[in-house]
């Protein structure tokens, strides 16, 4: 049984953005590593029949209010991106290009990509924009752009998404802790309680 | 601005069942009353385009596991009702028959109806079964059955549901605290924090 916290997310997910800032400190409090695992949420939504939150009447108004209040609560910049939702393939592929050999850089890139999209409204689904973010955290810009178009990296993202679906992942953020699934940003507290108590 | 916590729910909602046990103690910690407000969740789902959790692939497996673990966490009996989902009109109407004049009885009935459905699997959408639960908390059984068929009470439930939708309610449970909306059982903690801090 892995002791790492598996953290599944999509770079186009508002709650994924907030969770990205909360999961690391939570895991660190319990000496756990975090496996960051970007996935293609669209594929999960196709499987589960879900639709983007902002396309659902009533719920759309609620989540807009909730995102703003989550941002205030956690002291994070937040704005509604001009383009939303986007298929955030470029940052997800770039992440997998980095993570095996440079996990620290990959993590820094993930946080920076989220901050660019939800903090500044930068369309990170554009490979050039994502490459700028990668360069900012010290990655090779041309290497990043090559990776985004690399069939092996494309396949890696597909494989990671399929593996996540096979484990029951259907949303973002989604944590798996000691084989126990926790869906949603507001379940990080329960995941922590699970770690603390060994489950119930 | 009302100081009461508005608690919207449907008697056919698993998370409404858990919330019904959590909202009262939370409000009491802050000297707040709770306005219990059953609604017809089906009408809200029609508006928002949502579907029952158990009909959504992947999510269905997750929520089944989550309900069992919520029950264990909070020490509440839980089983998956043989009939689910149901249109829980009978208990909702019976609740509105009681609540204006006998609010304590209405609250006791709500908890007992939830316990019968999710704890014992009794189909509370059946007026006779709901009337049994009402009688157990001291209500007049025949009066309850008459109320369930009373056009004024039927209209009351429709009006309450419409009023909830007009306030943006789209799910169960749904709390409104000092005009601030909180959706879901796992947002009761945030609602409490909102009360404690006056909002942020």
CSV table of C-alpha atoms in Angstrom, one decimal:
chain,number,residue,atom,x,y,z
A,1,UNK,CA,0.0,0.0,0.0
A,2,UNK,CA,1.5,3.3,-1.1
A,3,UNK,CA,1.8,5.9,1.6
A,4,UNK,CA,1.8,8.7,-1.0
A,5,UNK,CA,-1.4,10.8,-1.5
A,6,UNK,CA,-2.5,10.5,-5.1
A,7,UNK,CA,-3.8,13.8,-6.3
A,8,UNK,CA,-5.8,13.8,-9.6
A,9,UNK,CA,-6.7,17.1,-11.2
A,10,UNK,CA,-7.3,18.9,-14.5
A,11,UNK,CA,-5.5,22.2,-15.1
A,12,UNK,CA,-8.9,23.7,-16.2
A,13,UNK,CA,-10.6,22.9,-12.8
A,14,UNK,CA,-11.2,25.8,-10.4
A,15,UNK,CA,-11.4,23.4,-7.4
A,16,UNK,CA,-8.3,21.7,-8.7
A,17,UNK,CA,-6.5,25.1,-8.4
A,18,UNK,CA,-7.6,25.5,-4.8
A,19,UNK,CA,-6.8,21.9,-4.0
A,20,UNK,CA,-3.3,22.3,-5.5
A,21,UNK,CA,-2.5,24.7,-2.7
A,22,UNK,CA,-4.0,22.7,0.1
A,23,UNK,CA,-2.9,19.1,-0.7
A,24,UNK,CA,0.8,19.6,-0.3
A,25,UNK,CA,0.7,21.2,3.2
A,26,UNK,CA,-1.9,18.6,4.3
A,27,UNK,CA,0.3,15.7,3.1
A,28,UNK,CA,3.4,17.3,4.6
A,29,UNK,CA,1.8,17.4,8.0
A,30,UNK,CA,1.7,13.6,7.9
A,31,UNK,CA,5.1,13.0,6.2
A,32,UNK,CA,3.4,12.0,3.1
A,33,UNK,CA,4.5,12.6,-0.5
A,34,UNK,CA,2.0,13.7,-3.1
A,35,UNK,CA,1.7,12.1,-6.5
A,36,UNK,CA,0.5,14.9,-8.8
A,37,UNK,CA,-1.5,13.4,-11.6
A,38,UNK,CA,-3.1,15.7,-14.2
A,39,UNK,CA,-5.8,14.0,-16.2
A,40,UNK,CA,-8.2,14.9,-19.0
A,41,UNK,CA,-11.3,15.7,-17.1
A,42,UNK,CA,-13.3,15.8,-20.3
A,43,UNK,CA,-12.7,12.1,-20.7
A,44,UNK,CA,-13.9,11.4,-17.2
A,45,UNK,CA,-17.0,13.6,-17.8
A,46,UNK,CA,-17.8,11.7,-20.9
A,47,UNK,CA,-17.7,8.5,-18.9
A,48,UNK,CA,-19.8,9.8,-16.0
A,49,UNK,CA,-22.2,12.0,-18.0
A,50,UNK,CA,-21.1,15.1,-16.1
A,51,UNK,CA,-20.9,18.6,-17.6
A,52,UNK,CA,-18.9,21.7,-16.7
A,53,UNK,CA,-20.2,23.3,-13.5
A,54,UNK,CA,-20.7,26.7,-15.3
A,55,UNK,CA,-23.1,25.1,-17.9
A,56,UNK,CA,-25.5,24.0,-15.2
A,57,UNK,CA,-28.3,26.5,-14.3
A,58,UNK,CA,-28.4,27.6,-10.7
A,59,UNK,CA,-25.3,25.7,-9.9
A,60,UNK,CA,-23.3,28.0,-12.1
A,61,UNK,CA,-24.2,31.0,-10.0
A,62,UNK,CA,-23.4,29.2,-6.9
A,63,UNK,CA,-20.0,28.0,-7.9
A,64,UNK,CA,-19.0,31.4,-9.2
A,65,UNK,CA,-19.7,32.8,-5.7
A,66,UNK,CA,-18.0,29.8,-4.1
A,67,UNK,CA,-14.8,30.2,-6.1
A,68,UNK,CA,-14.5,33.8,-5.1
A,69,UNK,CA,-15.1,33.0,-1.5
A,70,UNK,CA,-12.7,30.1,-1.6
A,71,UNK,CA,-10.0,32.4,-3.0
A,72,UNK,CA,-10.6,35.0,-0.3
A,73,UNK,CA,-10.6,32.3,2.4
A,74,UNK,CA,-7.3,30.8,1.3
A,75,UNK,CA,-5.7,34.1,0.3
A,76,UNK,CA,-5.3,33.1,-3.4
A,77,UNK,CA,-5.7,35.4,-6.4
A,78,UNK,CA,-8.6,34.3,-8.5
A,79,UNK,CA,-10.4,35.6,-11.6
A,80,UNK,CA,-12.7,33.9,-14.0
A,81,UNK,CA,-10.6,33.1,-17.1
A,82,UNK,CA,-11.7,34.6,-20.3
A,83,UNK,CA,-11.6,31.2,-21.9
A,84,UNK,CA,-13.3,28.5,-19.8
A,85,UNK,CA,-13.4,25.6,-19.9
A,86,UNK,CA,-10.4,24.7,-22.0
A,87,UNK,CA,-8.9,21.4,-22.9
A,88,UNK,CA,-5.7,21.9,-20.9
A,89,UNK,CA,-3.6,19.4,-22.8
A,90,UNK,CA,-0.5,21.5,-23.1
A,91,UNK,CA,0.2,21.9,-19.4
A,92,UNK,CA,-0.8,18.3,-18.6
A,93,UNK,CA,1.6,16.9,-21.3
A,94,UNK,CA,4.3,19.3,-20.2
A,95,UNK,CA,3.9,18.2,-16.6
A,96,UNK,CA,4.4,14.5,-17.6
A,97,UNK,CA,7.5,15.5,-19.6
A,98,UNK,CA,9.0,16.9,-16.4
A,99,UNK,CA,7.7,14.8,-13.5
A,100,UNK,CA,9.7,11.5,-13.7
A,101,UNK,CA,13.1,13.2,-13.8
A,102,UNK,CA,12.4,16.6,-12.3
A,103,UNK,CA,9.5,16.2,-9.9
A,104,UNK,CA,10.2,19.4,-8.0
A,105,UNK,CA,10.2,21.4,-11.3
A,106,UNK,CA,7.0,19.6,-12.4
A,107,UNK,CA,5.3,20.5,-9.1
A,108,UNK,CA,6.4,24.1,-9.4
A,109,UNK,CA,5.2,24.2,-12.9
A,110,UNK,CA,1.8,22.9,-11.9
A,111,UNK,CA,1.3,25.6,-9.3
A,112,UNK,CA,2.6,28.2,-11.7
A,113,UNK,CA,0.3,27.0,-14.5
A,114,UNK,CA,-2.7,27.1,-12.2
A,115,UNK,CA,-1.7,30.6,-11.0
A,116,UNK,CA,-1.4,31.8,-14.5
A,117,UNK,CA,-4.8,30.5,-15.5
A,118,UNK,CA,-6.9,31.2,-12.5
A,119,UNK,CA,-4.9,34.1,-11.0
A,120,UNK,CA,-4.2,36.0,-14.2
A,121,UNK,CA,-6.5,34.6,-16.8
A,122,UNK,CA,-3.7,33.4,-19.1
A,123,UNK,CA,-5.0,30.7,-21.5
A,124,UNK,CA,-2.6,27.9,-20.6
A,125,UNK,CA,-4.2,25.6,-23.2
A,126,UNK,CA,-2.1,27.5,-25.7
A,127,UNK,CA,1.2,25.7,-25.9
A,128,UNK,CA,3.2,28.9,-26.2
A,129,UNK,CA,1.6,30.4,-23.1
A,130,UNK,CA,2.2,27.1,-21.2
A,131,UNK,CA,5.8,27.1,-22.4
A,132,UNK,CA,6.3,30.6,-21.0
A,133,UNK,CA,5.1,29.4,-17.6
A,134,UNK,CA,7.5,26.4,-17.9
A,135,UNK,CA,10.4,28.7,-18.7
A,136,UNK,CA,9.6,30.7,-15.7
A,137,UNK,CA,10.2,27.7,-13.4
A,138,UNK,CA,13.4,26.9,-15.2
A,139,UNK,CA,12.3,24.4,-17.8
A,140,UNK,CA,13.7,24.4,-21.3
A,141,UNK,CA,11.1,26.2,-23.4
A,142,UNK,CA,11.8,24.4,-26.7
A,143,UNK,CA,12.0,21.1,-24.9
A,144,UNK,CA,8.6,21.8,-23.4
A,145,UNK,CA,7.1,22.7,-26.8
A,146,UNK,CA,8.5,19.5,-28.3
A,147,UNK,CA,7.1,17.5,-25.5
A,148,UNK,CA,3.6,18.9,-26.0
A,149,UNK,CA,3.6,17.6,-29.5
A,150,UNK,CA,5.4,14.3,-28.7
A,151,UNK,CA,3.3,11.2,-29.4
A,152,UNK,CA,4.8,9.4,-26.4
A,153,UNK,CA,3.9,12.2,-24.1
A,154,UNK,CA,0.4,12.4,-25.6
A,155,UNK,CA,0.0,8.7,-25.0
A,156,UNK,CA,1.3,9.1,-21.4
A,157,UNK,CA,-1.5,11.6,-20.6
A,158,UNK,CA,-4.1,9.2,-22.1
A,159,UNK,CA,-2.7,6.3,-20.1
A,160,UNK,CA,-2.7,8.3,-16.9
A,161,UNK,CA,-6.3,9.3,-17.5
A,162,UNK,CA,-7.3,5.8,-18.3
A,163,UNK,CA,-5.6,4.5,-15.1
A,164,UNK,CA,-7.4,7.2,-13.1
A,165,UNK,CA,-10.8,6.2,-14.5
A,166,UNK,CA,-10.0,2.6,-13.8
A,167,UNK,CA,-9.5,3.6,-10.1
A,168,UNK,CA,-12.9,5.3,-10.1
A,169,UNK,CA,-11.7,8.9,-10.5
A,170,UNK,CA,-14.5,11.0,-12.1
A,171,UNK,CA,-13.8,14.6,-11.0
A,172,UNK,CA,-11.2,17.2,-10.1
A,173,UNK,CA,-9.7,17.4,-7.5
A,174,UNK,CA,-9.8,13.7,-6.5
A,175,UNK,CA,-7.6,12.2,-3.8
A,176,UNK,CA,-6.8,8.6,-3.2
A,177,UNK,CA,-5.3,8.0,0.2
A,178,UNK,CA,-4.3,4.4,1.2
A,179,UNK,CA,-6.8,3.2,-1.5
A,180,UNK,CA,-9.6,5.3,-0.1
A,181,UNK,CA,-11.1,7.9,-2.6
A,182,UNK,CA,-12.0,11.5,-1.7
A,183,UNK,CA,-13.7,13.6,-4.3
A,184,UNK,CA,-13.7,17.4,-4.1
A,185,UNK,CA,-11.8,20.2,-2.5
A,186,UNK,CA,-14.0,20.1,0.5
A,187,UNK,CA,-13.0,16.6,1.3
A,188,UNK,CA,-9.4,17.3,1.9
A,189,UNK,CA,-10.2,17.6,5.6
A,190,UNK,CA,-11.8,14.2,5.6
A,191,UNK,CA,-8.8,12.7,3.8
A,192,UNK,CA,-6.6,14.2,6.5
A,193,UNK,CA,-8.7,12.7,9.2
A,194,UNK,CA,-8.5,9.4,7.4
A,195,UNK,CA,-4.7,9.6,7.5
A,196,UNK,CA,-4.7,10.6,11.1
A,197,UNK,CA,-7.0,7.8,12.3
A,198,UNK,CA,-6.1,5.1,9.8
A,199,UNK,CA,-9.7,5.1,8.6
A,200,UNK,CA,-13.0,4.1,10.1
B,1,UNK,CA,-31.4,39.7,8.1
B,2,UNK,CA,-32.6,36.5,9.6
B,3,UNK,CA,-30.4,34.9,12.2
B,4,UNK,CA,-31.9,31.5,11.6
B,5,UNK,CA,-30.1,28.9,9.5
B,6,UNK,CA,-32.3,27.9,6.5
B,7,UNK,CA,-31.9,24.2,5.9
B,8,UNK,CA,-33.3,22.9,2.6
B,9,UNK,CA,-33.4,19.2,1.9
B,10,UNK,CA,-35.3,16.4,0.3
B,11,UNK,CA,-36.4,13.3,2.3
B,12,UNK,CA,-35.0,11.2,-0.5
B,13,UNK,CA,-31.5,12.6,-0.2
B,14,UNK,CA,-28.8,10.6,1.5
B,15,UNK,CA,-26.7,13.6,2.2
B,16,UNK,CA,-29.8,15.4,3.5
B,17,UNK,CA,-30.1,12.6,6.0
B,18,UNK,CA,-26.6,13.1,7.4
B,19,UNK,CA,-27.0,16.9,7.3
B,20,UNK,CA,-30.3,16.6,9.3
B,21,UNK,CA,-28.2,15.2,12.2
B,22,UNK,CA,-25.4,17.8,11.9
B,23,UNK,CA,-27.2,21.1,11.2
B,24,UNK,CA,-29.1,21.3,14.5
B,25,UNK,CA,-26.1,20.9,16.8
B,26,UNK,CA,-24.1,23.3,14.6
B,27,UNK,CA,-26.7,26.0,14.8
B,28,UNK,CA,-27.2,25.4,18.5
B,29,UNK,CA,-23.5,26.0,19.1
B,30,UNK,CA,-24.1,29.6,17.9
B,31,UNK,CA,-27.6,30.1,19.4
B,32,UNK,CA,-29.2,29.9,16.0
B,33,UNK,CA,-32.5,28.4,15.1
B,34,UNK,CA,-32.9,26.1,12.1
B,35,UNK,CA,-35.7,26.6,9.6
B,36,UNK,CA,-36.2,23.1,8.2
B,37,UNK,CA,-37.5,23.4,4.7
B,38,UNK,CA,-38.2,20.1,2.7
B,39,UNK,CA,-38.4,20.7,-1.0
B,40,UNK,CA,-39.0,18.6,-4.1
B,41,UNK,CA,-35.5,18.0,-5.3
B,42,UNK,CA,-36.8,16.6,-8.6
B,43,UNK,CA,-38.1,20.1,-9.5
B,44,UNK,CA,-34.7,21.6,-8.7
B,45,UNK,CA,-32.9,18.9,-10.7
B,46,UNK,CA,-35.2,19.6,-13.7
B,47,UNK,CA,-34.2,23.2,-13.5
B,48,UNK,CA,-30.4,22.5,-13.1
B,49,UNK,CA,-30.3,19.5,-15.4
B,50,UNK,CA,-28.9,17.3,-12.7
B,51,UNK,CA,-29.7,13.6,-12.2
B,52,UNK,CA,-29.7,11.3,-9.2
B,53,UNK,CA,-26.2,10.5,-8.0
B,54,UNK,CA,-26.8,6.8,-8.3
B,55,UNK,CA,-27.6,7.0,-12.0
B,56,UNK,CA,-24.2,8.5,-12.8
B,57,UNK,CA,-21.4,6.0,-13.8
B,58,UNK,CA,-18.3,6.1,-11.6
B,59,UNK,CA,-19.9,8.7,-9.2
B,60,UNK,CA,-22.5,6.1,-8.2
B,61,UNK,CA,-19.8,3.7,-6.9
B,62,UNK,CA,-18.2,6.6,-5.1
B,63,UNK,CA,-21.3,7.9,-3.3
B,64,UNK,CA,-22.3,4.4,-2.2
B,65,UNK,CA,-18.9,4.1,-0.5
B,66,UNK,CA,-19.1,7.6,0.8
B,67,UNK,CA,-22.6,7.2,2.3
B,68,UNK,CA,-21.4,4.1,4.2
B,69,UNK,CA,-18.4,5.9,5.5
B,70,UNK,CA,-20.4,9.0,6.5
B,71,UNK,CA,-22.7,6.8,8.5
B,72,UNK,CA,-19.8,5.1,10.3
B,73,UNK,CA,-18.2,8.5,10.9
B,74,UNK,CA,-21.3,10.0,12.5
B,75,UNK,CA,-22.5,6.8,14.2
B,76,UNK,CA,-25.7,6.7,12.2
B,77,UNK,CA,-27.5,3.7,10.9
B,78,UNK,CA,-27.6,3.5,7.2
B,79,UNK,CA,-28.7,1.1,4.5
B,80,UNK,CA,-29.4,1.6,0.8
B,81,UNK,CA,-33.3,1.8,0.6
B,82,UNK,CA,-34.9,-0.9,-1.6
B,83,UNK,CA,-36.7,1.9,-3.4
B,84,UNK,CA,-34.5,4.8,-4.4
B,85,UNK,CA,-34.9,7.5,-5.4
B,86,UNK,CA,-38.5,8.1,-4.5
B,87,UNK,CA,-40.6,11.2,-4.8
B,88,UNK,CA,-40.9,11.9,-1.1
B,89,UNK,CA,-44.0,14.0,-1.2
B,90,UNK,CA,-45.9,12.4,1.7
B,91,UNK,CA,-43.3,13.2,4.4
B,92,UNK,CA,-42.7,16.7,2.9
B,93,UNK,CA,-46.3,17.6,2.9
B,94,UNK,CA,-46.8,16.1,6.4
B,95,UNK,CA,-43.9,18.2,7.6
B,96,UNK,CA,-45.6,21.4,6.4
B,97,UNK,CA,-48.8,20.4,8.0
B,98,UNK,CA,-47.0,20.3,11.4
B,99,UNK,CA,-44.3,22.9,11.3
B,100,UNK,CA,-46.2,26.2,11.7
B,101,UNK,CA,-48.1,25.2,14.8
B,102,UNK,CA,-45.9,22.3,16.1
B,103,UNK,CA,-42.4,23.0,15.0
B,104,UNK,CA,-40.8,20.6,17.6
B,105,UNK,CA,-43.0,17.8,16.4
B,106,UNK,CA,-42.2,18.6,12.8
B,107,UNK,CA,-38.5,18.4,13.5
B,108,UNK,CA,-38.9,15.1,15.4
B,109,UNK,CA,-40.9,13.8,12.5
B,110,UNK,CA,-38.3,14.9,10.0
B,111,UNK,CA,-35.5,13.1,11.8
B,112,UNK,CA,-37.7,10.0,12.3
B,113,UNK,CA,-38.7,9.9,8.6
B,114,UNK,CA,-35.1,10.1,7.6
B,115,UNK,CA,-34.2,7.4,10.1
B,116,UNK,CA,-37.0,5.2,8.8
B,117,UNK,CA,-35.9,5.6,5.2
B,118,UNK,CA,-32.2,5.5,5.4
B,119,UNK,CA,-31.8,3.6,8.6
B,120,UNK,CA,-34.4,0.9,8.1
B,121,UNK,CA,-35.2,1.1,4.4
B,122,UNK,CA,-38.9,2.0,5.0
B,123,UNK,CA,-40.4,3.5,1.8
B,124,UNK,CA,-41.6,6.8,3.3
B,125,UNK,CA,-43.0,8.0,0.0
B,126,UNK,CA,-45.9,5.7,0.8
B,127,UNK,CA,-48.4,7.9,2.8
B,128,UNK,CA,-49.3,5.0,5.1
B,129,UNK,CA,-45.7,4.4,6.0
B,130,UNK,CA,-45.1,8.1,6.5
B,131,UNK,CA,-48.2,8.3,8.7
B,132,UNK,CA,-46.9,5.5,10.9
B,133,UNK,CA,-43.7,7.5,11.4
B,134,UNK,CA,-45.8,10.6,12.2
B,135,UNK,CA,-47.9,8.7,14.8
B,136,UNK,CA,-44.7,7.5,16.4
B,137,UNK,CA,-43.7,11.1,17.2
B,138,UNK,CA,-47.2,11.9,18.5
B,139,UNK,CA,-49.0,13.3,15.5
B,140,UNK,CA,-52.5,12.4,14.6
B,141,UNK,CA,-52.3,9.6,12.0
B,142,UNK,CA,-55.6,10.5,10.3
B,143,UNK,CA,-54.8,14.2,10.3
B,144,UNK,CA,-51.5,13.4,8.7
B,145,UNK,CA,-53.1,11.3,5.9
B,146,UNK,CA,-55.7,14.0,5.3
B,147,UNK,CA,-52.9,16.6,5.1
B,148,UNK,CA,-50.9,14.6,2.6
B,149,UNK,CA,-54.0,14.8,0.2
B,150,UNK,CA,-54.9,18.4,1.1
B,151,UNK,CA,-54.6,20.7,-1.9
B,152,UNK,CA,-53.5,23.6,0.3
B,153,UNK,CA,-50.7,21.5,1.7
B,154,UNK,CA,-49.7,20.3,-1.7
B,155,UNK,CA,-49.6,23.9,-2.8
B,156,UNK,CA,-47.5,24.8,0.2
B,157,UNK,CA,-44.8,22.3,-0.8
B,158,UNK,CA,-44.8,23.7,-4.3
B,159,UNK,CA,-44.5,27.2,-3.1
B,160,UNK,CA,-41.7,26.4,-0.7
B,161,UNK,CA,-39.9,24.6,-3.5
B,162,UNK,CA,-40.3,27.6,-5.8
B,163,UNK,CA,-39.2,30.0,-3.1
B,164,UNK,CA,-36.1,27.8,-2.6
B,165,UNK,CA,-35.3,27.7,-6.3
B,166,UNK,CA,-35.7,31.5,-6.4
B,167,UNK,CA,-33.0,31.7,-3.8
B,168,UNK,CA,-30.7,29.6,-5.9
B,169,UNK,CA,-31.2,26.3,-4.1
B,170,UNK,CA,-30.4,23.4,-6.4
B,171,UNK,CA,-29.4,20.5,-4.2
B,172,UNK,CA,-29.9,18.7,-0.9
B,173,UNK,CA,-28.7,19.6,1.6
B,174,UNK,CA,-28.5,23.3,1.0
B,175,UNK,CA,-27.9,25.9,3.8
B,176,UNK,CA,-28.4,29.6,3.7
B,177,UNK,CA,-26.8,31.5,6.5
B,178,UNK,CA,-27.1,35.3,6.7
B,179,UNK,CA,-27.9,35.2,2.9
B,180,UNK,CA,-24.8,33.2,2.1
B,181,UNK,CA,-25.5,29.8,0.4
B,182,UNK,CA,-23.7,26.6,1.3
B,183,UNK,CA,-24.3,23.5,-0.8
B,184,UNK,CA,-23.6,20.0,0.5
B,185,UNK,CA,-23.1,18.1,3.6
B,186,UNK,CA,-19.4,18.8,3.5
B,187,UNK,CA,-20.0,22.5,3.6
B,188,UNK,CA,-21.6,22.6,7.0
B,189,UNK,CA,-18.2,23.3,8.5
B,190,UNK,CA,-17.7,26.3,6.3
B,191,UNK,CA,-21.2,27.5,7.1
B,192,UNK,CA,-20.2,27.3,10.8
B,193,UNK,CA,-17.0,29.2,10.1
B,194,UNK,CA,-19.0,31.9,8.3
B,195,UNK,CA,-21.2,32.3,11.4
B,196,UNK,CA,-18.2,32.4,13.7
B,197,UNK,CA,-16.4,35.0,11.6
B,198,UNK,CA,-19.2,37.0,10.2
B,199,UNK,CA,-18.1,36.0,6.7
B,200,UNK,CA,-15.0,36.9,4.7
